[in-house]
Structure formats: structure tokens, C-alpha cells
Amino acid sequence: MAGPWRGLRRARGWAALAGLRARTDKFGGVSVNLGELRGSPRLERAAFGRWLRESVSQWRDEGRVAVWLHVPILQSSLVAVAASQGFAFHHAEQGSSTLTLWLGEEPSRLPGFATHQLGVAGAVLDERTGKVLVVQDRNKTINAWKFPGGLSNPGEDIGDTAVREVFEETGIKSEFKSILSIRQQHKHPGAFGKSDMYIICRMEPSSFHISFCQHECLRCEWMDLEELARTENATPITSNVAKLLLFGYREGFDRIDITMREFPAVYTGLFYKLYHRELPESYRNMT
Ligand SMILES: NC(=O)C1=CN([C@@H]2O[C@H](COP(=O)(O)OP(=O)(O)OC[C@H]3O[C@@H](n4cnc5c(N)ncnc54)[C@H](O)[C@@H]3O)[C@@H](O)[C@H]2O)C=CC1
Ligand SMILES: [Mg+2]
């Protein structure tokens, strides 16, 4: 019987604790998932407290830098036990929470959990008519024109969010062409006080009949792009992006587009998308 389990043979709940594995990570931390507890979720708090104290002491002796404790929601009574030993919440999701304890002498180097919310809108321009798709939000106090858009789902690409949100809100099918603009706002009330990134994409329509979402939109129409660029009845983001889009429409989209290329990541089987201004062929193929 190794280290922390020693002396717990007779304690109630010992059998459940025996299933736990401490996994080390490449940064020198150790991770324990209480979802691996054997049998009944009603683990004796005292037994867990004793196990945790002895484990942490052993990990400290081994020179581990941090402990990550993953707690299923039904085991949440153990959160209080861990907290009394210095653990604090790192993050929580629907069915579990994760607590951490930094063991190093120096200040913690553990990264915080996600702090951003990502919103994506689509500026859908019909190049044949010079008209752009705009909506007025039903849930806003001031009904200014804006581009249809919304929050990105976890794991969703920027262009895919734009296509989905434009379709859900207006019924228009479109294709992602480029990124036009990014807004960053901190302490955003609509993002639970966190930072909000809002990306506006240039889109090309492939259908033209509007059937807008009554739940979210008050109005939806194809508006002349120059009229949108001049109107005072638009949010500042919409107004500025409309002017940018008008400039690109007249002078060439290559003057305004931030385009996308896909590359294999260093992590096997994964890919990432790189967004940047168009690079001339001669530079792109430089070795
Ligand atoms: N163009 C502009 O000037 C504006 C840009 N934005 C940006 O747009 C993004 C968010 O887009 P949205 O269209 O707001 O999101 P969205 O299109 O993903 O969802 C909006 C809908 O979600 C539902 N919803 C949201 N919060 C709710 C709650 N607390 N309770 C119940 N239902 C709720 C409502 O049905 C609402 O109509 C953010 O990045 C934000 O910064 C937001 C407003 C104006
Ligand atoms: Mg929306």
C-alpha cells in the first residue's frame, strides 16, 4: 500500500479512495479525478480529507508544482473539504468543477480558465445590387441597424458561426469570404462581466429570400450599402464596417480582406486556421 493510502485501511471510505489515480502532467503538476472513486458517491468526508492531506504532503515532497482536483457535481460536498486545505476553484462546467492548489514557493503560474466570449457577425453583400443584409434586434432598447450575428459555439470555426447565425436570424444562406474587423471589449455586461471579442466577416449570399427569426429580430432587409454607410441609425461598429466594406466594394476586396488558410498543428491530427492579409505568391513560397 503506497504513501497516502497507508494508515487508511480501517477508515470508512478507504475502499472508494483506492480507485483514485494521480496523473502527472508535463509541467510537473498532478491531476486527480474524483469521478474515479469506486462505488458509492457518498464518500466519507473525513476519510477524503485525511487522504487529501497526506497526498498533498507527499506530492510536495516529490517536488510537484500543482494539484488539479476534478470533482463531479454529485461529489460537491468534497469541494468544501479541499477548500479547507487551500484549494480554490479553477473552473466549473455543467457536470463538474475543477479545483487547484499551487504547491510552488513562487506565485502561481497556472493559467486562468477561459475569460472570453466570442461573437461573430456576417456582413452579407450582394455584389450585383450593392445591397447588404441588416437586422434590428428585438431585445435592444435602441433599434439600430446591425449585421446578423451571435455567439460562437464551443469548437466552432469563425466562418461557420457567421454562416449559421446569418441563416438562423435571416434565413439567408451565405459563404464565408474573409474577416473584416475585430472588436475587443472588456467587462462586457453581456459576457458575464468578462471580455467580449466580436468579429465581423465578409460573406457572399447564395440565397436571397428573407425569412427572419421573429424571436430575435424586429426587422430584416437588404439595404443599399452606401445608405448603411451614411445612416445615423446604425451601431458604431456597423457604421464603420459598412464604410470599410463600401471601400472594398469600390476599390477591390483585396484592400480590406483578412483571409484564412488552414495548416496542420504540431499536435497530431489537429489543424488550425491562420487569418492574415493576402500574401503575394513570391513571399508565400519563400524558403
Ligand atoms: N453590432 C453591434 O453593435 C452589436 C454586437 N453585439 C455582439 O454580438 C455578440 C452577441 O450576439 P447576440 O446576437 O446578442 O447573441 P446570439 O445571437 O447568440 O443570441 C441572442 C439570443 O440569445 C438569447 N439569450 C441571450 N441571453 C439570454 C438570457 N440571459 N436569457 C434568455 N435568453 C437569452 C435571446 O433569445 C437572444 O435573442 C457579442 O459578441 C456582442 O458583443 C451585440 C450587440 C450589438
Ligand atoms: Mg444574434
Coordinates of C-alpha atoms and ligand atoms in Angstrom, one line a residue:
M1 CA 0.0 0.0 0.0
A2 CA 1.7 3.2 -1.2
G3 CA 2.1 6.6 0.5
P4 CA -1.2 8.4 1.1
W5 CA -3.3 5.2 1.3
R6 CA -1.1 4.0 4.2
G7 CA -3.0 4.1 7.5
L8 CA -6.4 4.4 5.8
R9 CA -7.1 0.7 5.7
R10 CA -9.6 0.9 8.6
A11 CA -11.1 4.4 7.8
R12 CA -14.6 4.4 6.4
G13 CA -14.5 5.3 2.7
W14 CA -11.0 3.8 2.2
A15 CA -12.2 1.3 -0.4
A16 CA -13.6 4.1 -2.6
L17 CA -10.3 6.1 -2.4
A18 CA -8.3 3.1 -3.5
G19 CA -9.6 3.6 -7.1
L20 CA -8.0 7.0 -7.4
R21 CA -5.1 7.6 -9.7
A22 CA -2.8 10.7 -9.6
R23 CA -1.6 11.5 -13.1
T24 CA 1.3 13.8 -13.6
D25 CA 1.4 16.4 -16.4
K26 CA 4.3 17.7 -18.4
F27 CA 4.5 20.9 -16.3
G28 CA 5.2 18.9 -13.1
G29 CA 1.7 19.1 -11.7
V30 CA -0.5 16.2 -10.6
S31 CA -4.2 15.6 -11.5
V32 CA -6.8 13.6 -9.7
N33 CA -10.3 12.9 -10.9
L34 CA -12.8 12.1 -8.1
G35 CA -15.1 10.6 -10.8
E36 CA -12.8 7.6 -10.5
L37 CA -13.9 7.0 -6.9
R38 CA -15.2 3.4 -6.5
G39 CA -18.7 2.6 -5.7
S40 CA -21.0 4.9 -3.8
P41 CA -20.6 8.7 -4.3
R42 CA -21.3 9.1 -0.6
L43 CA -17.6 9.1 0.3
E44 CA -16.9 9.8 4.0
R45 CA -15.7 13.5 4.1
A46 CA -13.3 12.8 6.9
A47 CA -11.6 9.9 5.1
F48 CA -11.2 12.1 2.0
G49 CA -9.8 14.9 4.0
R50 CA -7.2 12.7 5.5
W51 CA -6.3 11.1 2.2
L52 CA -6.0 14.6 0.5
R53 CA -3.8 16.0 3.3
E54 CA -1.4 13.0 3.2
S55 CA -1.4 13.0 -0.7
V56 CA -0.6 16.7 -0.9
S57 CA 2.1 16.3 1.6
Q58 CA 3.6 13.5 -0.4
W59 CA 3.3 15.4 -3.7
R60 CA 5.0 18.4 -2.1
D61 CA 7.9 16.2 -1.0
E62 CA 8.2 14.8 -4.6
G63 CA 8.5 18.4 -5.9
R64 CA 5.2 18.6 -7.7
V65 CA 4.2 22.2 -8.6
A66 CA 0.4 22.0 -8.5
V67 CA -2.6 19.8 -7.9
W68 CA -5.7 19.7 -10.1
L69 CA -8.8 18.2 -8.5
H70 CA -11.7 17.3 -10.8
V71 CA -14.9 16.9 -8.8
P72 CA -18.2 15.5 -10.3
I73 CA -21.1 17.7 -9.3
L74 CA -22.6 14.9 -7.1
Q75 CA -19.3 14.8 -5.1
S76 CA -19.5 18.6 -4.5
S77 CA -19.5 18.2 -0.7
L78 CA -15.8 17.3 -1.1
V79 CA -15.2 20.7 -2.6
A80 CA -15.5 22.2 0.9
V81 CA -13.0 19.7 2.3
A82 CA -10.5 20.6 -0.4
A83 CA -11.1 24.3 0.1
S84 CA -10.3 24.0 3.8
Q85 CA -6.9 22.7 2.7
G86 CA -6.2 25.7 0.5
F87 CA -7.7 24.5 -2.8
A88 CA -9.7 27.1 -4.9
F89 CA -12.0 26.9 -7.9
H90 CA -10.3 27.0 -11.3
H91 CA -13.5 26.5 -13.3
A92 CA -16.8 24.7 -13.4
E93 CA -18.8 23.2 -16.2
Q94 CA -22.3 21.7 -16.3
G95 CA -21.4 18.4 -14.5
S96 CA -18.1 19.0 -12.7
S97 CA -15.8 21.6 -11.1
T98 CA -12.0 21.7 -11.1
L99 CA -10.1 23.0 -8.1
T100 CA -6.4 23.8 -8.0
L101 CA -3.7 24.1 -5.4
W102 CA -0.3 25.7 -6.3
L103 CA 2.5 24.0 -4.4
G104 CA 5.4 26.1 -5.6
E105 CA 7.1 28.7 -3.4
E106 CA 6.8 31.4 -6.1
P107 CA 3.5 32.9 -7.3
S108 CA 1.2 30.5 -9.2
R109 CA 1.9 30.0 -12.9
L110 CA -1.3 28.1 -13.5
P111 CA -3.3 29.7 -16.4
G112 CA -6.7 31.0 -15.6
F113 CA -9.7 29.5 -17.3
A114 CA -11.3 31.0 -20.4
T115 CA -12.0 34.7 -20.0
H116 CA -13.6 35.5 -23.3
Q117 CA -16.8 35.2 -25.1
L118 CA -16.7 35.2 -28.9
G119 CA -19.3 36.7 -31.1
V120 CA -19.4 36.6 -34.9
A121 CA -21.5 38.6 -37.4
G122 CA -21.8 38.4 -41.1
A123 CA -21.8 41.4 -43.5
V124 CA -23.6 39.7 -46.4
L125 CA -23.1 41.7 -49.6
D126 CA -25.0 41.1 -52.8
E127 CA -22.4 42.4 -55.3
R128 CA -24.9 42.5 -58.2
T129 CA -27.2 45.0 -56.4
G130 CA -24.8 46.6 -53.9
K131 CA -27.2 45.7 -51.1
V132 CA -26.2 44.4 -47.7
L133 CA -28.2 42.3 -45.2
V134 CA -29.1 44.1 -42.0
V135 CA -31.3 43.4 -39.0
Q136 CA -32.7 45.3 -36.0
D137 CA -32.5 43.4 -32.7
R138 CA -35.8 42.8 -30.9
N139 CA -34.3 42.8 -27.4
K140 CA -32.4 46.1 -27.6
T141 CA -33.7 49.4 -26.2
I142 CA -32.3 51.3 -29.2
N143 CA -33.3 49.8 -32.6
A144 CA -30.3 50.5 -34.7
W145 CA -29.4 48.5 -37.8
K146 CA -26.6 45.9 -37.4
F147 CA -25.3 42.8 -39.2
P148 CA -26.8 39.5 -38.2
G149 CA -24.7 37.5 -35.8
G150 CA -24.3 35.9 -32.4
L151 CA -22.2 33.8 -30.1
S152 CA -19.8 31.2 -31.3
N153 CA -20.5 27.6 -30.1
P154 CA -17.6 25.8 -28.4
G155 CA -15.3 24.3 -31.0
E156 CA -16.9 26.2 -33.9
D157 CA -14.9 28.0 -36.6
I158 CA -15.4 31.7 -37.0
G159 CA -16.7 31.4 -40.6
D160 CA -19.0 28.6 -39.6
T161 CA -20.5 30.7 -36.8
A162 CA -21.1 33.6 -39.3
V163 CA -22.9 31.2 -41.8
R164 CA -25.0 29.6 -39.0
E165 CA -26.0 32.9 -37.3
V166 CA -26.8 34.7 -40.6
F167 CA -29.0 31.7 -41.6
E168 CA -30.7 31.4 -38.2
E169 CA -31.6 35.1 -37.9
T170 CA -32.4 35.9 -41.6
G171 CA -33.0 32.7 -43.5
I172 CA -30.2 33.7 -45.9
K173 CA -27.6 31.2 -47.0
S174 CA -24.1 32.6 -47.4
E175 CA -20.4 31.7 -47.7
F176 CA -17.6 33.0 -45.6
K177 CA -15.1 35.1 -47.6
S178 CA -12.9 37.0 -45.1
I179 CA -12.6 38.7 -41.7
L180 CA -13.2 42.5 -41.9
S181 CA -12.9 43.7 -38.3
I182 CA -12.4 42.6 -34.7
R183 CA -13.7 44.4 -31.6
Q184 CA -12.4 43.7 -28.2
Q185 CA -14.4 44.9 -25.1
H186 CA -13.6 44.2 -21.5
K187 CA -16.0 43.9 -18.6
H188 CA -18.9 43.3 -21.0
P189 CA -22.2 43.1 -19.2
G190 CA -23.5 40.7 -21.9
A191 CA -20.5 38.4 -21.3
F192 CA -21.0 38.0 -17.6
G193 CA -18.5 40.8 -17.0
K194 CA -15.8 39.1 -19.0
S195 CA -14.1 40.2 -22.2
D196 CA -16.0 40.0 -25.4
M197 CA -14.4 39.5 -28.8
Y198 CA -16.7 40.4 -31.7
I199 CA -15.6 39.5 -35.3
I200 CA -17.3 40.8 -38.4
C201 CA -16.9 38.7 -41.5
R202 CA -17.5 39.4 -45.2
M203 CA -20.0 37.0 -46.6
E204 CA -21.3 36.2 -50.1
P205 CA -25.0 35.3 -50.4
S206 CA -26.2 32.2 -52.2
S207 CA -29.9 32.7 -51.4
F208 CA -31.9 36.0 -51.3
H209 CA -35.3 35.4 -49.9
I210 CA -35.5 36.7 -46.3
S211 CA -37.3 34.7 -43.6
F212 CA -36.2 36.3 -40.4
C213 CA -36.3 35.0 -36.8
Q214 CA -39.2 36.6 -35.1
H215 CA -37.8 35.7 -31.7
E216 CA -34.6 37.7 -32.1
C217 CA -35.2 40.3 -34.9
L218 CA -37.7 43.1 -35.2
R219 CA -36.8 44.0 -38.9
C220 CA -34.5 42.5 -41.6
E221 CA -33.8 43.8 -45.0
W222 CA -31.4 44.2 -47.9
M223 CA -30.2 47.8 -47.6
D224 CA -28.1 49.7 -50.1
L225 CA -24.5 49.6 -48.7
E226 CA -23.9 53.3 -49.3
E227 CA -27.1 54.1 -47.4
L228 CA -26.0 52.0 -44.5
A229 CA -22.6 53.7 -44.5
R230 CA -24.3 57.1 -44.3
T231 CA -27.2 56.4 -41.9
E232 CA -27.1 57.5 -38.3
N233 CA -29.4 54.7 -37.3
A234 CA -26.7 52.1 -37.0
T235 CA -24.3 51.0 -34.2
P236 CA -20.8 52.5 -34.5
I237 CA -19.4 49.1 -35.4
T238 CA -21.9 48.5 -38.1
S239 CA -21.3 52.1 -39.5
N240 CA -17.5 51.7 -39.6
V241 CA -17.6 48.2 -41.1
A242 CA -20.1 49.4 -43.7
K243 CA -17.7 52.2 -44.8
L244 CA -14.9 49.7 -44.9
L245 CA -17.0 47.3 -47.0
L246 CA -18.0 50.1 -49.3
F247 CA -14.4 51.0 -49.8
G248 CA -13.6 47.3 -50.7
Y249 CA -16.6 47.0 -53.0
R250 CA -15.4 50.0 -55.0
E251 CA -11.6 49.6 -54.8
G252 CA -11.3 45.8 -54.6
F253 CA -11.8 43.4 -51.6
D254 CA -8.1 42.6 -51.6
R255 CA -7.7 46.1 -50.0
I256 CA -9.8 45.1 -46.9
D257 CA -9.8 41.3 -46.6
I258 CA -8.2 39.3 -43.8
T259 CA -8.3 35.9 -45.4
M260 CA -7.9 32.4 -44.0
R261 CA -5.5 29.5 -44.6
E262 CA -5.5 26.1 -42.9
F263 CA -2.4 24.3 -41.6
P264 CA -1.7 21.1 -39.7
A265 CA -0.9 21.8 -36.0
V266 CA 2.1 20.4 -34.1
Y267 CA -0.5 18.2 -32.3
T268 CA -1.1 15.1 -34.4
G269 CA -4.4 15.0 -36.2
L270 CA -5.3 18.6 -35.4
F271 CA -5.5 21.6 -37.7
Y272 CA -5.6 25.4 -37.2
K273 CA -6.8 28.3 -39.3
L274 CA -4.5 31.3 -39.8
Y275 CA -6.0 34.6 -40.7
H276 CA -4.0 37.4 -42.3
R277 CA -3.9 39.9 -45.2
E278 CA -3.2 38.3 -48.5
L279 CA 0.5 37.5 -49.0
P280 CA 2.0 37.8 -52.6
E281 CA 2.9 34.4 -54.1
S282 CA 6.6 35.3 -54.1
Y283 CA 6.6 35.8 -50.3
R284 CA 4.3 32.9 -49.6
N285 CA 6.7 30.4 -51.2
M286 CA 9.9 31.9 -49.7
T287 CA 12.2 29.4 -48.2
Ligands
LIG1 N1 -23.4 45.1 -33.9 C1 -23.3 45.5 -32.7 O1 -23.1 46.7 -32.5 C2 -23.6 44.6 -31.6 C3 -22.8 43.5 -31.4 N2 -23.0 42.6 -30.4 C4 -22.1 41.4 -30.2 O2 -22.8 40.3 -30.7 C5 -22.4 39.2 -29.9 C6 -23.6 38.5 -29.3 O3 -24.6 38.4 -30.3 P1 -26.2 38.2 -29.9 O4 -26.9 38.5 -31.2 O5 -26.5 39.0 -28.7 O6 -26.2 36.7 -29.5 P2 -26.9 35.4 -30.1 O7 -27.4 35.7 -31.5 O8 -26.0 34.2 -30.0 O9 -28.1 35.2 -29.1 C7 -29.1 36.1 -28.8 C8 -30.3 35.4 -28.2 O10 -30.0 34.6 -27.1 C9 -31.0 34.6 -26.1 N3 -30.4 35.0 -24.8 C10 -29.2 35.6 -24.6 N4 -29.1 35.8 -23.3 C11 -30.1 35.4 -22.7 C12 -30.5 35.3 -21.4 N5 -29.8 35.8 -20.4 N6 -31.7 34.7 -21.1 C13 -32.5 34.2 -22.1 N7 -32.2 34.3 -23.4 C14 -31.0 34.8 -23.7 C15 -32.0 35.5 -26.6 O11 -33.0 34.8 -27.3 C16 -31.3 36.4 -27.6 O12 -32.2 36.9 -28.6 C17 -21.4 39.6 -28.8 O13 -20.1 39.4 -29.3 C18 -21.7 41.1 -28.8 O14 -20.6 41.8 -28.4 C19 -24.1 42.7 -29.6 C20 -25.0 43.8 -29.8 C21 -24.7 44.8 -30.7
MG2 MG -27.8 37.4 -32.7

